[in-house]
Short mmCIF file of C-alpha atoms in Angstrom, two decimals:
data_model
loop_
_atom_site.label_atom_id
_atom_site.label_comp_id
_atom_site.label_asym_id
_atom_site.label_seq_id
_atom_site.Cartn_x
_atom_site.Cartn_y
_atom_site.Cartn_z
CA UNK A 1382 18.63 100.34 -56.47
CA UNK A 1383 20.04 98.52 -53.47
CA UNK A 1384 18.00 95.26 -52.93
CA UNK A 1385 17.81 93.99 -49.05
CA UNK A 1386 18.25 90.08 -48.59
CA UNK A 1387 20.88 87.88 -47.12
CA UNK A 1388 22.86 84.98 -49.57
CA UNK A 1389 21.96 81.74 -48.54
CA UNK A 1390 24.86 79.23 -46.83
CA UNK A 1391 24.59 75.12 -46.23
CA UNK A 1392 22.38 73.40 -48.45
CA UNK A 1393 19.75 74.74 -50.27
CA UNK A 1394 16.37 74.08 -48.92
CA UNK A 1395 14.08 72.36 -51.73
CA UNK A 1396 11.65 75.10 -51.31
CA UNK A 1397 14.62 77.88 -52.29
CA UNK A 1398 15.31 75.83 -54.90
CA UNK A 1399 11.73 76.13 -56.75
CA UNK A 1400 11.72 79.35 -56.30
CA UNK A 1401 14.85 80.41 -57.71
CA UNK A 1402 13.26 78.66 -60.95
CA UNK A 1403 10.13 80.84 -60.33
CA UNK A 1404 12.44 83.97 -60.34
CA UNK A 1405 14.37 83.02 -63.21
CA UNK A 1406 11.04 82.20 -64.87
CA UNK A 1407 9.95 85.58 -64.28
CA UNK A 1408 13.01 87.31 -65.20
CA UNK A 1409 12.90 85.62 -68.84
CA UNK A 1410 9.58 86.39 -69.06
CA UNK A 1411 10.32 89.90 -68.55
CA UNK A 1412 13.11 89.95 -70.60
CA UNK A 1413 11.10 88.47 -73.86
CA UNK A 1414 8.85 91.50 -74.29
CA UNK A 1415 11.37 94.02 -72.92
CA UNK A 1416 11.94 97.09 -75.38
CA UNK A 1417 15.21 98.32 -74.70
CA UNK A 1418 16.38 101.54 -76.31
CA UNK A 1419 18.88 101.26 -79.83
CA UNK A 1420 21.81 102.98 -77.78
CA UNK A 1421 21.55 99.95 -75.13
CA UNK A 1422 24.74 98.12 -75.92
CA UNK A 1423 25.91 94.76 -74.10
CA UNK A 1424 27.60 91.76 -74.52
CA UNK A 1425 26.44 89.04 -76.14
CA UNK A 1426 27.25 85.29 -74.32
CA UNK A 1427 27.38 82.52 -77.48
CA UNK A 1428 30.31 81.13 -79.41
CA UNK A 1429 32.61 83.98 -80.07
CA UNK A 1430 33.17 84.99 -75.86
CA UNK A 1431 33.66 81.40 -75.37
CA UNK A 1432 36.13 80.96 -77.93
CA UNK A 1433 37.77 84.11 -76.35
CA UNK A 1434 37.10 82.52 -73.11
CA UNK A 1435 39.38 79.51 -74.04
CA UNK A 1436 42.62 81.66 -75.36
CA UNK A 1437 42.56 82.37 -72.02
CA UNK A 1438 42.58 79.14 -70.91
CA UNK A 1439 45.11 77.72 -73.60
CA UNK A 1440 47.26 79.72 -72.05
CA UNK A 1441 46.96 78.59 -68.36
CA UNK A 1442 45.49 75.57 -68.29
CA UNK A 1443 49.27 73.59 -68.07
CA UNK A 1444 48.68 74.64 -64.19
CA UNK A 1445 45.65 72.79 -63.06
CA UNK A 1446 45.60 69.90 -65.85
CA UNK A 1447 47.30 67.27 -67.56
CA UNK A 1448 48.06 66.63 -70.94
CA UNK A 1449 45.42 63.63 -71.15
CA UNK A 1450 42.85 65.74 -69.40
CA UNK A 1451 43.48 68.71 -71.53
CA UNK A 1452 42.61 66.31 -74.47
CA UNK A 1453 39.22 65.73 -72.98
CA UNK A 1454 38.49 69.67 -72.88
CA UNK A 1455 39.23 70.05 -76.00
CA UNK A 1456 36.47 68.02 -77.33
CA UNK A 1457 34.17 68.97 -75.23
CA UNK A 1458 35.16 72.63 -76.40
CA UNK A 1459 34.86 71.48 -79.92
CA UNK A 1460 31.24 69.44 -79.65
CA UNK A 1461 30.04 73.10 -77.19
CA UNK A 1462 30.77 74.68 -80.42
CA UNK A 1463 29.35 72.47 -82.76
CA UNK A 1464 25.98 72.40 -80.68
CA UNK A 1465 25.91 76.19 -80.53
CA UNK A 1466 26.11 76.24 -84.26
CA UNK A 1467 23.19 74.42 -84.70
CA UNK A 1468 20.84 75.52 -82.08
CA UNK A 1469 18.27 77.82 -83.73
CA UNK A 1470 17.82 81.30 -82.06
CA UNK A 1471 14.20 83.04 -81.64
CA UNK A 1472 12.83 85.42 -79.21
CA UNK A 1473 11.36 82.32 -77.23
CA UNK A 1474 15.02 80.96 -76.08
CA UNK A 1475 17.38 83.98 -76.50
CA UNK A 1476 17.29 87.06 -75.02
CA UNK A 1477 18.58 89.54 -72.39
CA UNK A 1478 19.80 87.40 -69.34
CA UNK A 1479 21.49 87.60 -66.16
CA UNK A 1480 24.59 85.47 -66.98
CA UNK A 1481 25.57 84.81 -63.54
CA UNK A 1482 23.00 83.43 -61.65
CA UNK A 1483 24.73 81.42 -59.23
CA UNK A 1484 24.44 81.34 -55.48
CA UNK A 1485 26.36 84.06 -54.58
CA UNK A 1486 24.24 86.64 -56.72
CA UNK A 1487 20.80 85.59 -54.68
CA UNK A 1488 19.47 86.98 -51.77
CA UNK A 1489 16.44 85.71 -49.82
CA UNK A 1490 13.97 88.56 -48.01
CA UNK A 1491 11.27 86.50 -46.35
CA UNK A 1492 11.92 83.91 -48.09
CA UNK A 1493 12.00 85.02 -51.70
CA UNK A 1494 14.87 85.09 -53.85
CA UNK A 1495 16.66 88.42 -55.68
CA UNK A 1496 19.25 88.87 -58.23
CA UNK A 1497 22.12 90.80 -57.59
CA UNK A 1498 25.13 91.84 -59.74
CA UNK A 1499 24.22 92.57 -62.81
CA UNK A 1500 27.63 93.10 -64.04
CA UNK A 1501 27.56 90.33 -66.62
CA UNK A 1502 24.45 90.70 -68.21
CA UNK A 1503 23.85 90.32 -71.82
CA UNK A 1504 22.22 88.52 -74.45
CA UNK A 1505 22.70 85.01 -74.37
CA UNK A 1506 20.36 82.04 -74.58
CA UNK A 1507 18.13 81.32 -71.19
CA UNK A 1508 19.13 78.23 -70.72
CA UNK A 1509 22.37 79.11 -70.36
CA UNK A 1510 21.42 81.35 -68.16
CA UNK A 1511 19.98 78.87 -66.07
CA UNK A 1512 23.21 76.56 -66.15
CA UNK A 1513 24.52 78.95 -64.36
CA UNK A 1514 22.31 77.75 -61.44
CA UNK A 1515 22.49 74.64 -61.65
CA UNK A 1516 26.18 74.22 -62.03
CA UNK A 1517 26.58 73.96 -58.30
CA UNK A 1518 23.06 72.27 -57.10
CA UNK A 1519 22.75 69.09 -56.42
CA UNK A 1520 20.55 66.91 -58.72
CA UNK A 1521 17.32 67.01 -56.72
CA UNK A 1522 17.71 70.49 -56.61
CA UNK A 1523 18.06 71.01 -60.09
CA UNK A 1524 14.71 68.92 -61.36
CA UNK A 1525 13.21 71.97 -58.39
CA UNK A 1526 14.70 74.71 -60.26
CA UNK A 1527 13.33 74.15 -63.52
CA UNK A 1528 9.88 73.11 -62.01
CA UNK A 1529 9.93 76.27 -60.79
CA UNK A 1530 10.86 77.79 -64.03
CA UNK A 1531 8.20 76.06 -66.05
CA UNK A 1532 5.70 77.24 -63.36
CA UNK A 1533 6.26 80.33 -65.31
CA UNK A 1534 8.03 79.41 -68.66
CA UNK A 1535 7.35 76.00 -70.42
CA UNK A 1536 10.60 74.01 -71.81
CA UNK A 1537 10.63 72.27 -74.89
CA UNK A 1538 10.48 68.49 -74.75
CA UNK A 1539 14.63 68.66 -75.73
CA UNK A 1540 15.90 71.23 -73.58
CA UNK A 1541 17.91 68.34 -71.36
CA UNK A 1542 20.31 68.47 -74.65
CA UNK A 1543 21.12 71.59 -74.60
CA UNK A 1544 20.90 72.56 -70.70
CA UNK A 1545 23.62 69.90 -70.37
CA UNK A 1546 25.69 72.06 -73.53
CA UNK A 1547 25.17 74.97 -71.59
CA UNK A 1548 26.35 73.39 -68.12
CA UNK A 1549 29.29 72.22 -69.23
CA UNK A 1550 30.51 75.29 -71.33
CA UNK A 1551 29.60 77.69 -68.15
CA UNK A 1552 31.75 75.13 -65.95
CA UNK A 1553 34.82 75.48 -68.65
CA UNK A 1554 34.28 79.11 -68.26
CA UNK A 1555 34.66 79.22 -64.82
CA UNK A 1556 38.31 77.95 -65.22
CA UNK A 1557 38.86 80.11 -68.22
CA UNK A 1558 38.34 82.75 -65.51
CA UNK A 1559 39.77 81.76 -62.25
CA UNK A 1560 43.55 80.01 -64.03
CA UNK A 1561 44.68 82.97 -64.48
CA UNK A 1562 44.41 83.63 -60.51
CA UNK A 1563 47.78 81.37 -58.55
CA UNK A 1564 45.55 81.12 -55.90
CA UNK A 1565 43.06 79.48 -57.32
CA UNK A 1566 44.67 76.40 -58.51
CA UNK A 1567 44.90 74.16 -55.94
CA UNK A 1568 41.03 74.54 -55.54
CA UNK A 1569 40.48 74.05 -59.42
CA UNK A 1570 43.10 70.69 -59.39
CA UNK A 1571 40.51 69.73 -56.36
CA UNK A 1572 37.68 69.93 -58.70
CA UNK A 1573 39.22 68.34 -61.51
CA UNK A 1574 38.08 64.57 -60.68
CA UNK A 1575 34.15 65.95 -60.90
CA UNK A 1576 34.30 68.38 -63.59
CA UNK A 1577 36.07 65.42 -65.64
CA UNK A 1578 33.49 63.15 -64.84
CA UNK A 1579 31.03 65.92 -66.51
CA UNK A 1580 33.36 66.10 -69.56
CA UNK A 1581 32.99 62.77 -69.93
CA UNK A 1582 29.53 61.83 -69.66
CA UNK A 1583 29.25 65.08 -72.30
CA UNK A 1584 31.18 63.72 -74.89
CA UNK A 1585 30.19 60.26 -74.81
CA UNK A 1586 26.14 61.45 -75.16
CA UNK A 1587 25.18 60.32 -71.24
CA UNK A 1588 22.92 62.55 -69.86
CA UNK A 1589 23.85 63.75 -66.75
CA UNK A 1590 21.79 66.37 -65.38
CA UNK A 1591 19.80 64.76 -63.10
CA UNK A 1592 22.32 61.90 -61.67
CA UNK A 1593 24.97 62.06 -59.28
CA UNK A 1594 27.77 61.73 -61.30
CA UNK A 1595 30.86 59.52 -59.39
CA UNK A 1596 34.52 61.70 -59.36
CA UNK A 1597 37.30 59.78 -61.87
CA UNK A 1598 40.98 59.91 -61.49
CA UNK A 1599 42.53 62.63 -63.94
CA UNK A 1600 45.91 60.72 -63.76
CA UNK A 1601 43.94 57.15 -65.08
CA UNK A 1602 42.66 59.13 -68.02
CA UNK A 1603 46.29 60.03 -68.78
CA UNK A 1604 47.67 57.09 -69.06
CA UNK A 1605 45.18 55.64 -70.98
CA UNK A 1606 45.82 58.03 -73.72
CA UNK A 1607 49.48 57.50 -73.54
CA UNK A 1608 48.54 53.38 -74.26
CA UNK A 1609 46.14 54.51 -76.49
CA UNK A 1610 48.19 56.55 -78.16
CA UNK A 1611 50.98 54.29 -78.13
CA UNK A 1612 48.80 51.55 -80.09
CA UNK A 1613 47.20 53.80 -82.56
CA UNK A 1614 44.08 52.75 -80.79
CA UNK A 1615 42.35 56.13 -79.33
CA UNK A 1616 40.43 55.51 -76.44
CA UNK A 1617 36.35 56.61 -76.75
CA UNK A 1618 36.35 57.39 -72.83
CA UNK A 1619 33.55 55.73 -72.01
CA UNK A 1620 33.26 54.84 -68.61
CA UNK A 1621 31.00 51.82 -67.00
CA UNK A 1622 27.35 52.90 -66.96
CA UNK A 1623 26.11 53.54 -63.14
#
């Protein structure tokens, strides 16, 4: 079924914004009493694709990071996977999803959103679903989006802990999938000084999710682990609170 609608470009209005959470909202809903037949086979988004996800990336990550910044993925890999672990699947959280809801697979029709491209759903937890979205919102437009979803579908009081698991693991993703690409790379060095800034705030238990979070230097963070390093003295990478 072809769906008519046009993707949105510039900022997102707050309005859009709510009511991709509505949609989403809807589309979990859906999804939580859905009966789909034994033969329906698909993949399933949790710790073993993102360990998969990250061979990939051990492999070309040399082209868009340093050593010192690789360092900083690496435990943010390792605490994705620890969280992951823990979290405690049911019916209410997990279930068939989307998987890429960003921008690009929306389309507006008088002002209602669609999903399009369909190609990576799977079972997977909804809030990392919704990471998805709010990966590239700003953080106004992010508190929208999940009003809009809990117009539909309430949150527990902790999802903030695990949203912010799921937004950085879909962000380390997104290089898993676009190193491998030579023309990608200059864009993905570009991004390095925010999505480090994410990293770091996620490893050192900030919350981060609805703050604007300032870009570091990925060259700063190197040579403090080479000092660190240097004076048996590892460095926590905490940075000045905002």
């Amino acid at each position: 079924m072809q769906v008519e609608g046009e993707r949105w470009s510039g900022e997102l209005p707050e309005s859009h914004a709510f009511s991709i959470g509505v949609m989403m909202g809807k589309l979990h809903e859906a999804s939580a009493t859905l009966n789909v037949p034994h033969n329906f086979v698909r993949p399933h988004w949790g710790i073993s694709s993102f360990r998969q996800e990250i061979n990939k990336l051990e492999r070309y990550y040399p082209r868009f990071l340093t050593g010192g910044s690789w360092m900083l993925y690496q435990k943010a890999i390792d605490k994705i996977i620890q969280q992951l672990d823990s979290m405690q699947r049911d019916a209410r959280n997990y279930g068939l999803i989307h998987a890429d809801l960003h921008s690009g697979n929306v389309v507006f029709n008088n002002g209602l959103p669609y999903p399009i491209d369909f190609g990576r759903c799977g079972y997977g937890y909804y809030l990392y679903d919704m990471a998805a979205a709010l990966l590239e919102l700003y953080p106004k437009h992010r508190r929208l989006l999940i009003q809009g979803y809990e117009r539909i579908v309430k949150l527990g009081k902790d999802y903030i802990r695990d949203l912010e698991c799921f937004f950085i693991m879909f962000m380390i993703e997104n290089y898993c999938h676009h190193s491998s690409d030579i023309r990608e790379i200059p864009s993905l060095i570009e991004e390095q000084k925010y999505a480090l800034a994410y990293i770091t705030e996620y490893i050192n238990d900030r919350s981060f999710l609805f703050k604007v979070v300032e870009p570091i230097d990925p060259e700063r963070i190197f040579n403090e682990l080479e000092e660190a390093q240097s004076t048996d003295n590892p460095p926590d990478f905490v940075m000045p609170e905002r």
